[in-house]
Short mmCIF file of C-alpha atoms in Angstrom, two decimals:
data_model
loop_
_atom_site.label_atom_id
_atom_site.label_comp_id
_atom_site.label_asym_id
_atom_site.label_seq_id
_atom_site.Cartn_x
_atom_site.Cartn_y
_atom_site.Cartn_z
CA MET K 1 208.58 100.75 78.19
CA GLU K 2 210.37 99.35 81.18
CA ILE K 3 209.43 100.75 84.59
CA ARG K 4 212.60 101.97 86.35
CA VAL K 5 212.29 102.08 90.12
CA ASN K 6 214.58 101.48 93.06
CA ALA K 7 214.65 97.87 94.11
CA THR K 8 213.31 98.37 97.60
CA ARG K 9 210.60 96.64 99.55
CA MET K 10 208.69 99.93 99.65
CA GLU K 11 208.71 100.15 95.84
CA LEU K 12 207.78 96.46 95.60
CA LEU K 13 204.74 97.06 97.81
CA LYS K 14 203.80 100.14 95.80
CA LEU K 15 204.15 98.26 92.52
CA LYS K 16 202.12 95.33 93.80
CA ASN K 17 199.37 97.76 94.80
CA ARG K 18 199.52 99.32 91.33
CA VAL K 19 199.22 95.88 89.73
CA ARG K 20 196.18 95.09 91.85
CA MET K 21 194.69 98.46 91.03
CA ALA K 22 195.41 98.04 87.29
CA GLN K 23 193.86 94.56 87.30
CA ARG K 24 190.78 95.87 89.06
CA GLY K 25 190.56 98.81 86.62
CA HIS K 26 191.05 96.43 83.72
CA LYS K 27 188.18 94.25 84.88
CA LEU K 28 185.92 97.25 85.42
CA LEU K 29 186.75 98.74 82.00
CA LYS K 30 186.25 95.36 80.37
CA ASP K 31 182.82 95.09 82.01
CA LYS K 32 182.06 98.65 80.92
CA ARG K 33 183.14 97.86 77.35
CA ASP K 34 180.99 94.70 77.30
CA GLU K 35 177.97 96.55 78.66
CA LEU K 36 178.49 99.46 76.22
CA MET K 37 178.79 96.93 73.44
CA LYS K 38 175.48 95.35 74.46
CA ILE K 39 173.74 98.74 74.51
CA PHE K 40 175.48 99.72 71.26
CA LEU K 41 174.33 96.59 69.45
CA GLY K 42 170.76 97.15 70.68
CA LEU K 43 170.87 100.72 69.38
CA VAL K 44 172.37 99.61 66.08
CA ARG K 45 169.54 97.12 65.64
CA GLU K 46 166.99 99.84 66.48
CA ASN K 47 168.78 102.25 64.18
CA LYS K 48 168.49 99.77 61.31
CA GLU K 49 164.80 99.25 61.96
CA VAL K 50 164.00 102.96 62.31
CA ARG K 51 166.12 103.89 59.28
CA GLU K 52 164.40 101.30 57.11
CA ARG K 53 160.99 102.49 58.33
CA VAL K 54 161.91 106.16 57.77
CA GLU K 55 163.24 105.43 54.28
CA ARG K 56 160.09 103.50 53.39
CA LEU K 57 157.76 106.18 54.79
CA LEU K 58 159.75 109.02 53.24
CA GLY K 59 159.64 107.21 49.90
CA GLN K 60 155.85 106.98 50.18
CA ALA K 61 155.63 110.64 51.25
CA TYR K 62 157.77 111.80 48.33
CA ARG K 63 155.75 109.71 45.89
CA SER K 64 152.57 111.24 47.28
CA PHE K 65 154.07 114.73 47.09
CA LEU K 66 155.08 114.07 43.50
CA VAL K 67 151.46 113.35 42.62
CA SER K 68 150.25 116.56 44.27
CA ARG K 69 153.06 118.43 42.53
CA ALA K 70 151.83 117.11 39.20
CA VAL K 71 148.15 117.83 39.83
CA MET K 72 148.69 121.37 41.15
CA SER K 73 150.37 124.23 39.34
CA ARG K 74 153.75 125.40 40.63
CA GLU K 75 152.40 128.71 41.89
CA ALA K 76 149.49 127.07 43.72
CA LEU K 77 151.86 124.66 45.44
CA GLU K 78 154.36 127.38 46.36
CA GLU K 79 151.57 129.47 47.83
CA ALA K 80 150.06 126.57 49.76
CA LEU K 81 153.40 125.72 51.36
CA MET K 82 154.40 129.27 52.23
CA SER K 83 153.46 128.96 55.87
CA SER K 84 152.72 126.50 58.62
CA ARG K 85 150.12 126.91 61.30
CA ASP K 86 152.34 126.06 64.20
CA GLU K 87 155.98 125.76 65.15
CA LEU K 88 157.18 122.29 65.96
CA LYS K 89 158.97 122.32 69.29
CA VAL K 90 161.63 119.71 69.94
CA SER K 91 163.12 119.53 73.43
CA VAL K 92 166.66 118.26 73.83
CA ALA K 93 167.67 116.51 77.08
CA LEU K 94 170.79 114.58 78.01
CA LYS K 95 170.81 111.03 79.32
CA GLN K 96 173.66 109.04 80.92
CA VAL K 97 174.35 105.56 79.64
CA MET K 98 177.29 103.92 81.53
CA ASN K 99 178.55 107.42 82.29
CA VAL K 100 178.33 108.37 78.62
CA VAL K 101 176.14 111.39 77.85
CA VAL K 102 173.74 110.82 74.94
CA PRO K 103 171.03 113.17 73.65
CA GLN K 104 167.30 112.64 73.98
CA PHE K 105 164.96 114.47 71.57
CA LYS K 106 161.29 114.83 72.28
CA VAL K 107 158.61 116.40 70.10
CA GLU K 108 156.43 118.51 72.34
CA ASP K 109 152.67 118.39 71.69
CA ALA K 110 152.95 117.79 67.95
CA ASP K 111 149.64 118.59 66.28
CA GLU K 112 149.62 116.75 62.97
CA SER K 113 146.80 118.91 61.63
CA SER K 114 149.06 121.98 61.85
CA VAL K 115 150.72 121.02 58.57
CA TYR K 116 147.54 121.74 56.64
CA ALA K 117 148.00 125.52 56.58
CA TYR K 118 146.28 126.21 53.25
CA GLY K 119 142.82 126.61 51.84
CA LEU K 120 140.91 123.52 50.77
CA ALA K 121 139.06 125.03 47.82
CA THR K 122 141.97 125.70 45.47
CA THR K 123 144.47 123.02 46.49
CA SER K 124 144.49 119.31 45.73
CA ALA K 125 143.46 116.59 48.16
CA GLU K 126 146.64 114.82 47.08
CA LEU K 127 148.58 117.51 48.96
CA ASP K 128 146.80 116.51 52.20
CA ASP K 129 147.99 112.93 51.71
CA ALA K 130 151.56 114.05 50.99
CA LEU K 131 151.82 116.41 53.96
CA GLY K 132 150.07 113.86 56.20
CA ALA K 133 152.70 111.32 55.18
CA PHE K 134 155.53 113.79 55.93
CA ALA K 135 153.96 114.65 59.31
CA ALA K 136 153.62 110.95 60.14
CA VAL K 137 157.27 110.24 59.44
CA LEU K 138 158.51 113.13 61.59
CA PRO K 139 158.52 111.36 65.02
CA ASP K 140 160.46 108.47 63.50
CA LEU K 141 162.86 110.90 61.86
CA ILE K 142 163.55 112.57 65.19
CA ARG K 143 163.97 109.19 66.91
CA LEU K 144 166.40 108.24 64.12
CA ALA K 145 168.44 111.39 64.76
CA GLU K 146 168.56 110.53 68.48
CA VAL K 147 169.56 106.91 67.91
CA GLU K 148 172.17 107.74 65.24
CA ARG K 149 173.80 110.36 67.46
CA SER K 150 173.77 107.96 70.43
CA VAL K 151 175.35 105.24 68.26
CA GLU K 152 178.10 107.67 67.20
CA ILE K 153 178.83 108.74 70.78
CA LEU K 154 178.76 105.15 72.06
CA ALA K 155 181.03 103.99 69.25
CA ASP K 156 183.58 106.64 70.25
CA GLU K 157 183.33 105.65 73.89
CA ILE K 158 183.67 101.93 73.10
CA GLU K 159 186.75 102.68 71.02
CA ARG K 160 188.27 104.71 73.86
CA THR K 161 187.44 102.05 76.43
CA ARG K 162 188.81 99.31 74.18
CA ARG K 163 192.10 101.21 73.89
CA ARG K 164 192.28 101.61 77.68
CA VAL K 165 191.52 97.92 78.25
CA ASN K 166 194.18 96.94 75.73
CA ALA K 167 196.70 99.35 77.22
CA LEU K 168 196.11 97.88 80.66
CA GLU K 169 196.01 94.30 79.47
CA TYR K 170 198.96 94.33 77.08
CA VAL K 171 201.17 97.17 78.32
CA LEU K 172 200.74 98.44 81.86
CA ILE K 173 199.90 95.23 83.74
CA PRO K 174 202.68 93.14 82.03
CA GLU K 175 205.20 95.94 82.64
CA LEU K 176 204.19 96.28 86.28
CA GLU K 177 204.38 92.52 86.68
CA VAL K 178 207.85 92.47 85.12
CA ALA K 179 208.95 95.31 87.41
CA VAL K 180 207.53 93.48 90.46
CA LYS K 181 209.29 90.32 89.35
CA ASN K 182 212.58 92.18 88.81
CA ILE K 183 212.42 93.85 92.21
CA ALA K 184 211.50 90.56 93.86
CA MET K 185 214.45 88.88 92.15
CA ARG K 186 216.79 91.74 93.07
CA LEU K 187 215.59 91.70 96.66
CA GLY K 188 216.00 87.92 96.77
CA GLU K 189 219.47 88.25 95.37
CA MET K 190 220.32 90.93 97.91
CA GLU K 191 219.01 88.71 100.68
CA ARG K 192 221.01 85.75 99.49
CA SER K 193 224.10 87.93 99.17
CA ASN K 194 223.56 89.20 102.69
CA ALA K 195 223.16 85.68 103.99
CA THR K 196 226.38 84.62 102.21
CA ARG K 197 228.19 87.64 103.59
CA LEU K 198 226.96 86.91 107.13
CA MET K 199 228.02 83.27 106.85
CA LYS K 200 231.46 84.34 105.62
CA ILE K 201 231.79 86.79 108.53
CA LYS K 202 230.68 84.06 110.91
CA ASP K 203 233.38 81.71 109.53
CA ILE K 204 236.05 84.43 109.88
CA VAL K 205 234.95 85.17 113.46
CA ARG K 206 235.00 81.42 114.36
CA GLY K 207 238.51 80.95 112.80
CA GLU K 208 240.02 83.66 114.94
CA MET I 1 118.02 140.55 25.88
CA ASP I 2 118.86 142.72 22.90
CA ALA I 3 122.04 143.84 24.56
CA ILE I 4 123.15 140.26 25.16
CA ARG I 5 122.35 139.26 21.60
CA ARG I 6 124.34 142.19 20.24
CA GLU I 7 127.28 141.25 22.47
CA GLU I 8 127.10 137.66 21.33
CA ILE I 9 127.23 138.74 17.70
CA ASP I 10 130.36 140.73 18.50
CA TYR I 11 132.03 137.43 19.36
CA LEU I 12 131.29 135.86 15.99
CA ALA I 13 134.78 136.36 14.54
CA ALA I 14 136.44 135.53 17.82
CA VAL I 15 134.57 132.22 18.10
CA ALA I 16 135.65 131.31 14.55
CA ARG I 17 139.28 131.81 15.57
CA ILE I 18 138.67 129.88 18.78
CA ARG I 19 137.38 126.94 16.70
CA VAL I 20 140.70 126.93 14.83
CA LEU I 21 142.66 127.02 18.08
CA GLU I 22 140.53 124.19 19.43
CA THR I 23 141.96 121.87 16.79
CA ARG I 24 145.26 122.08 18.65
CA LEU I 25 143.84 120.93 21.97
CA LEU I 26 144.92 117.48 23.06
CA ARG I 27 142.87 114.50 21.95
CA ASP I 28 142.44 111.17 23.72
CA GLN I 29 144.57 109.40 21.10
CA GLU I 30 147.42 111.83 21.67
CA ILE I 31 147.19 111.40 25.43
CA ASP I 32 147.25 107.60 24.94
CA ARG I 33 150.34 107.87 22.73
CA MET I 34 152.11 109.95 25.35
CA LEU I 35 151.12 107.48 28.05
CA ASP I 36 152.63 104.63 26.06
CA MET I 37 155.95 106.44 25.67
CA GLN I 38 158.71 105.11 27.87
CA VAL I 39 160.74 108.27 28.34
CA ALA I 40 159.67 111.73 29.50
CA ASP I 41 161.87 113.30 26.80
CA ASP I 42 159.72 111.71 24.09
CA VAL I 43 156.54 113.05 25.73
CA TRP I 44 158.09 116.51 25.96
CA LYS I 45 159.17 116.34 22.31
CA MET I 46 155.65 115.41 21.24
CA VAL I 47 154.11 118.23 23.31
CA ARG I 48 156.58 120.70 21.81
CA GLU I 49 155.67 119.57 18.31
CA LEU I 50 151.92 119.68 18.95
CA TRP I 51 151.95 123.12 20.54
CA ASP I 52 154.88 124.69 18.65
CA LEU I 53 156.84 125.22 21.83
CA PRO I 54 160.47 126.40 21.81
CA GLU I 55 163.17 123.72 22.04
CA GLU I 56 163.83 124.04 25.72
CA PRO I 57 165.17 121.21 27.91
CA LEU I 58 162.76 118.95 29.75
CA GLN I 59 163.65 120.33 33.19
CA ASP I 60 162.26 123.74 32.14
CA PHE I 61 158.88 122.36 31.12
CA GLU I 62 156.99 124.20 33.91
CA ARG I 63 158.33 127.56 32.78
CA VAL I 64 157.73 126.83 29.09
CA LEU I 65 154.15 125.68 29.70
CA GLY I 66 153.50 128.77 31.86
CA GLU I 67 154.85 131.05 29.14
CA HIS I 68 152.80 129.21 26.53
CA LEU I 69 149.63 129.73 28.54
CA THR I 70 150.42 133.41 29.17
CA GLY I 71 151.10 133.90 25.44
CA LEU I 72 147.86 132.18 24.53
CA TYR I 73 145.85 134.32 26.95
CA SER I 74 147.25 137.54 25.48
CA TYR I 75 146.71 136.28 21.92
CA VAL I 76 143.07 135.37 22.65
CA THR I 77 142.56 138.72 24.42
CA SER I 78 143.89 140.51 21.33
CA PHE I 79 141.04 139.32 19.10
CA LEU I 80 138.19 139.49 21.61
CA PRO I 81 135.72 142.38 21.33
CA SER I 82 136.03 142.87 25.08
CA PRO I 83 138.53 141.40 27.56
CA ASP I 84 135.77 140.80 30.13
CA VAL I 85 135.84 137.00 29.92
CA VAL I 86 139.62 136.87 30.18
CA TYR I 87 139.40 139.22 33.17
CA TRP I 88 136.78 136.94 34.65
CA LEU I 89 139.10 133.96 34.31
CA GLY I 90 141.93 136.06 35.75
CA ILE I 91 140.05 136.81 38.99
CA ARG I 92 141.22 133.54 40.57
CA ASN I 93 144.81 134.42 39.69
CA ASP I 94 144.45 137.89 41.20
CA TYR I 95 143.18 136.31 44.41
CA HIS I 96 146.03 133.84 44.27
CA ASN I 97 148.55 136.69 44.01
CA LEU I 98 146.75 138.52 46.82
CA LYS I 99 147.11 135.42 49.01
CA VAL I 100 150.85 135.31 48.37
CA LEU I 101 151.29 139.04 48.97
CA LEU I 102 149.17 138.98 52.11
CA LYS I 103 151.13 136.03 53.49
CA GLU I 104 154.36 137.88 52.71
CA ALA I 105 153.13 140.94 54.57
CA LEU I 106 151.49 139.25 57.54
CA LEU I 107 153.90 136.37 58.07
CA HIS I 108 157.01 138.41 57.19
CA GLU I 109 158.10 135.87 54.62
CA THR I 110 159.46 136.28 51.12
CA ALA I 111 157.72 134.25 48.45
CA ASN I 112 159.62 132.58 45.63
CA GLU I 113 159.26 134.16 42.21
CA GLY I 114 157.41 131.04 41.10
CA ALA I 115 154.68 131.60 43.65
CA PHE I 116 153.06 134.37 41.60
CA SER I 117 150.73 133.86 38.69
CA ASP I 118 151.25 135.83 35.47
CA LEU I 119 147.63 135.36 34.44
CA GLY I 120 146.03 137.85 36.80
CA THR I 121 144.22 140.95 35.63
CA VAL I 122 146.40 143.21 37.80
CA SER I 123 150.19 142.92 37.75
CA VAL I 124 151.91 141.66 40.89
CA SER I 125 153.88 144.90 41.33
CA GLN I 126 150.69 146.94 41.12
CA LEU I 127 148.92 144.66 43.58
CA ARG I 128 151.90 144.90 45.90
CA SER I 129 151.94 148.69 45.85
CA GLN I 130 148.18 148.83 46.35
CA LEU I 131 148.41 146.40 49.20
CA ASP I 132 151.22 148.42 50.79
CA ALA I 133 149.05 151.52 50.58
CA PHE I 134 146.01 149.60 51.78
CA GLU I 135 146.07 150.96 55.31
CA GLU I 136 146.47 154.50 54.04
CA VAL I 137 143.67 154.16 51.52
CA ARG I 138 141.08 152.72 53.85
CA PRO I 139 140.47 155.79 56.03
CA HIS I 140 139.37 157.64 52.90
CA GLU I 141 136.68 155.12 52.03
CA HIS I 142 133.95 157.64 52.81
CA GLU I 143 135.34 160.09 50.25
CA PRO I 144 133.79 160.19 46.79
CA GLU I 145 135.36 157.77 44.32
CA VAL I 146 136.70 160.63 42.18
CA LEU I 147 139.01 161.73 44.98
CA VAL I 148 140.87 158.46 45.00
CA SER I 149 141.88 157.33 41.53
CA TRP I 150 140.70 153.81 40.72
CA GLN I 151 144.20 152.97 39.60
CA GLU I 152 145.52 153.60 43.08
CA ARG I 153 142.97 151.40 44.73
CA LEU I 154 142.21 147.74 44.78
CA PRO I 155 138.81 146.79 43.33
CA ALA I 156 136.18 147.02 46.06
CA SER I 157 135.68 143.24 46.27
CA TYR I 158 139.45 142.69 46.61
CA GLN I 159 139.63 145.36 49.29
CA GLN I 160 136.86 143.74 51.25
CA ALA I 161 138.46 140.31 50.96
CA VAL I 162 141.90 141.55 52.01
CA GLY I 163 140.42 143.52 54.92
CA ASP I 164 138.44 140.51 56.12
CA ALA I 165 141.43 138.15 55.79
CA GLN I 166 143.69 140.58 57.65
CA GLU I 167 141.17 141.05 60.43
CA ARG I 168 140.59 137.34 60.89
CA TYR I 169 144.30 136.56 60.77
CA GLN I 170 145.04 139.17 63.40
CA ALA I 171 142.31 137.69 65.61
CA THR I 172 143.43 134.06 65.27
CA GLY I 173 147.08 134.12 64.13
CA ASP I 174 146.25 131.19 61.85
CA PRO I 175 147.73 131.61 58.32
CA GLN I 176 145.23 129.09 56.92
CA ILE I 177 142.52 131.67 57.49
CA ILE I 178 144.08 133.91 54.80
CA ASP I 179 143.60 131.21 52.15
CA VAL I 180 140.18 130.17 53.40
CA VAL I 181 138.80 133.72 53.41
CA LEU I 182 140.30 134.72 50.06
CA ASP I 183 139.17 131.46 48.39
CA ARG I 184 135.63 132.10 49.55
CA TYR I 185 135.70 135.69 48.31
CA GLN I 186 137.26 134.59 45.03
CA LEU I 187 134.55 132.06 44.25
CA GLY I 188 131.83 134.47 45.37
CA ASP I 189 133.33 137.30 43.33
CA SER I 190 133.64 135.04 40.26
CA ARG I 191 130.01 134.04 40.57
CA GLN I 192 128.87 137.61 40.96
CA GLN I 193 130.87 138.91 38.01
CA ALA I 194 129.72 135.98 35.85
CA GLU I 195 126.13 137.20 36.10
CA VAL I 196 126.74 139.76 33.37
CA LEU I 197 128.68 137.38 31.13
CA GLY I 198 125.80 135.14 30.18
CA PRO I 199 123.83 132.24 31.69
CA GLU I 200 126.33 129.52 30.78
CA ILE I 201 129.27 131.27 32.38
CA HIS I 202 127.17 132.07 35.43
CA GLU I 203 126.13 128.43 35.65
CA MET I 204 129.78 127.42 35.40
CA ALA I 205 130.73 129.85 38.18
CA VAL I 206 127.97 128.41 40.38
CA ALA I 207 129.15 124.88 39.60
CA LEU I 208 132.75 125.84 40.47
CA GLY I 209 131.50 127.08 43.85
CA GLU I 210 129.50 123.90 44.37
CA MET I 211 132.42 121.68 43.46
CA ALA I 212 134.65 123.68 45.79
CA ASN I 213 132.09 123.13 48.57
CA LEU I 214 132.05 119.39 47.86
CA LYS I 215 135.85 119.29 47.99
CA ILE I 216 135.92 121.34 51.20
CA LEU I 217 133.33 119.08 52.87
CA LEU I 218 135.04 115.80 51.93
CA ARG I 219 138.48 117.05 52.90
CA SER I 220 137.17 118.59 56.14
CA ASN I 221 135.68 115.20 57.00
CA LYS I 222 138.97 113.49 56.22
CA LEU I 223 141.09 115.98 58.15
CA GLY I 224 138.66 116.25 61.07
CA LYS I 225 137.99 119.97 60.64
CA SER I 226 135.53 121.80 62.90
CA LEU I 227 132.10 123.18 62.02
CA GLN I 228 133.49 126.67 62.57
CA PHE I 229 136.13 126.05 59.91
CA LEU I 230 133.58 124.62 57.49
CA ARG I 231 131.26 127.60 57.99
CA LEU I 232 134.07 129.98 57.16
CA ALA I 233 135.25 128.01 54.13
CA LEU I 234 131.93 127.24 52.42
CA VAL I 235 131.06 129.32 49.39
CA GLU I 236 127.59 130.86 49.29
CA GLY I 237 125.34 131.34 46.31
CA GLY I 238 125.25 127.74 45.14
CA LYS I 239 122.23 125.57 44.51
CA LEU I 240 122.63 124.02 47.94
CA PRO I 241 122.53 126.41 50.90
CA PRO I 242 125.53 126.27 53.28
CA TYR I 243 123.49 124.64 56.08
CA ARG I 244 122.96 121.55 53.88
CA TRP I 245 126.73 121.12 53.63
CA GLU I 246 127.21 121.86 57.33
CA GLU I 247 124.78 119.08 58.26
CA LEU I 248 127.05 116.58 56.53
CA LEU I 249 130.19 117.36 58.51
CA GLY I 250 131.58 114.21 60.10
CA ARG I 251 129.27 111.91 58.12
CA ALA I 252 130.47 108.92 56.12
CA ALA I 253 131.02 109.41 52.38
CA ASP I 254 128.08 107.13 51.52
CA GLU I 255 125.75 109.17 53.68
CA VAL I 256 127.08 112.40 52.17
CA ALA I 257 126.52 111.01 48.67
CA SER I 258 122.93 109.93 49.27
CA SER I 259 122.06 113.15 51.11
CA LEU I 260 123.41 115.43 48.41
CA GLY I 261 121.71 113.65 45.52
CA SER I 262 122.47 114.30 41.87
CA PRO I 263 125.02 115.22 40.50
CA TYR I 264 127.19 114.92 43.63
CA GLU I 265 126.04 111.38 44.42
CA GLU I 266 127.34 110.06 41.07
CA LEU I 267 130.58 112.00 41.51
CA ILE I 268 131.25 110.63 44.97
CA ARG I 269 130.24 107.07 44.11
CA SER I 270 132.28 106.93 40.90
CA ALA I 271 135.31 108.26 42.78
CA GLY I 272 134.95 105.73 45.60
CA ALA I 273 134.74 108.55 48.18
CA ASP I 274 138.44 109.36 47.81
CA PRO I 275 138.76 113.20 47.85
CA GLY I 276 141.57 113.08 45.26
CA ARG I 277 139.39 111.14 42.84
CA VAL I 278 136.33 113.25 43.63
CA GLU I 279 138.44 116.24 42.65
CA ARG I 280 139.24 114.62 39.33
CA GLU I 281 135.56 113.78 38.76
CA ALA I 282 134.63 117.36 39.69
CA ASP I 283 137.10 118.68 37.09
CA ASN I 284 135.60 116.30 34.53
CA PHE I 285 132.11 117.48 35.51
CA ILE I 286 133.08 121.10 34.75
CA LEU I 287 134.69 119.99 31.49
CA LYS I 288 131.48 118.22 30.54
CA MET I 289 129.60 121.49 31.11
CA LEU I 290 132.09 123.25 28.83
CA LYS I 291 131.45 120.80 26.02
CA THR I 292 128.03 122.40 25.44
CA SER I 293 129.94 125.39 24.03
CA ARG I 294 130.78 123.35 20.92
CA TYR I 295 127.24 123.93 19.71
CA VAL I 296 127.36 127.66 20.41
CA ALA I 297 128.28 129.79 17.40
CA MET I 298 128.80 133.13 19.15
CA GLY I 299 129.17 134.75 22.51
CA PRO I 300 131.82 134.54 25.21
CA TRP I 301 130.97 130.97 26.32
CA PRO I 302 133.15 129.17 23.69
CA VAL I 303 136.06 131.47 24.60
CA VAL I 304 135.80 130.59 28.28
CA ALA I 305 135.43 126.90 27.40
CA PHE I 306 138.52 126.95 25.19
CA LEU I 307 140.74 128.72 27.73
CA TRP I 308 139.55 126.42 30.51
CA ALA I 309 140.14 123.37 28.29
CA LYS I 310 143.64 124.64 27.47
CA GLU I 311 144.47 124.93 31.17
CA ASN I 312 143.12 121.42 31.59
CA ASP I 313 145.46 120.25 28.82
CA VAL I 314 148.42 121.95 30.45
CA ARG I 315 147.59 120.19 33.71
CA ASN I 316 147.35 116.84 31.89
CA VAL I 317 150.75 117.43 30.29
CA ARG I 318 152.19 118.34 33.69
CA ILE I 319 150.81 115.12 35.19
CA LEU I 320 152.18 113.10 32.28
CA LEU I 321 155.65 114.66 32.37
CA SER I 322 156.00 114.58 36.17
CA GLY I 323 154.83 110.97 36.18
CA LYS I 324 157.22 109.90 33.43
CA ILE I 325 160.19 111.81 34.91
CA ASN I 326 159.68 110.07 38.24
CA GLY I 327 158.99 106.64 36.82
CA ALA I 328 155.33 106.38 37.86
CA SER I 329 153.39 103.50 36.35
CA THR I 330 151.15 104.13 33.35
CA GLU I 331 148.11 103.18 35.45
CA ALA I 332 149.04 105.62 38.23
CA ILE I 333 149.40 108.42 35.68
CA ARG I 334 146.21 107.49 33.82
CA GLU I 335 144.03 107.52 36.93
CA ARG I 336 145.04 111.13 37.62
CA LEU I 337 144.56 112.47 34.11
CA ARG I 338 141.50 114.61 33.48
CA ASP I 339 139.19 114.08 30.50
CA THR I 340 139.96 115.94 27.30
CA TYR I 341 137.71 118.61 25.83
CA VAL I 342 137.96 117.58 22.21
#
């Protein structure tokens, strides 16, 4: 959309300042986008690694649980898993990455042995292996949740920043530059017209 | 002695019927055939044909097997001269139901329907009402038995176990203590009640306690449990006194094996010190004890052996079906299967 302003020197100065400001903002946003992109790609790589590890470990844990499920009767298993010895506490903090707020989850004092909340005489040792495997995968699972949420938030922010950069680069800055150019041309024209008028007046005055 | 002999003669007809039922227990060849089958549906079909089970879909196999076992228990009870042996086998299920009910009450949780066993000697609803009235009943303990009807009270051993578990839970807040205390009472109670059922059953009850102690020790070592935990969990009344087991806490499996001697040494060595395999070997050890009942013509011992063997079969079928449904390899399934009785 064309910027409509009065063709005055004041407006020209204002517009030139806006162009400078927009170019500076554009550079800053571009840097921000590049930096966010770098962090985003790092997190995506980590996300891939952690997800693969979690899927592998969960697969092993489920296979192990399947064995204990087969060896123990349904009622024995239901009874054994009715309770846990401790509550798992996860603290949630917020961290700023390039002014973007991402979550940070931390398991507080996780005691792996707290998952074994059943008697050892009437349950199967296979259940220990299964629950041990589930307990072992938990920190990775929580890290995965943190990374995946951060990736989502960063992706949104990158998208927003990209739109701003594009708006500045392809819309606002060109329009401001056109407006500056138009005012400069109009002012130049006015100046030339003034000069012509003055010369004409001078000729008239000399002829008299 | 006379009394025992007379009781054993009473079981003559029952043992004859048990021998017929034994022909329907799974054999090694049948297990091998099931192992070779590619699809779980085929295994389920074969089990249904062998045991005359209703044509229910594969996903309901747990329920069908449970109902089959419950039906078999009531059928066997119907032709026994006395239900004592079935009650003896049901003690562990009563304690199991007590564990669930106690956890419900103390942890304020609601158990799934599937958490209760139908094979106990006391129904779950009766246990629940007795447990609810437990606090009210206890202050009258000093009153003569006739004042408080036996039907309204838990058996004395159950009462003691529940009281102890409640007390210890309230002191520690650890739900594991409920299982540990009730398991110990259950094995002790089984051993005590087996004394009147004959030497073989008593020997089996002692062996069950010993095998439980072996399992507890090996798993405690693996999970890094404390001496205090081991002391609380160990079952008394076995051939080895508890201090012998306590001495082996934190020791390597090899050392445990050589210190315990026969038959534990062979069990641990053949299982490669893995608690899961030791458990399987321990189950096989008990099954080997049961096989002596095949040369016994009368008495409750063959009845106990048959019912135990049937439960062993049901577990083998469960392992086979779960393994096949989830695509486990034949080898993985085979190494978890228990020996057969027949």
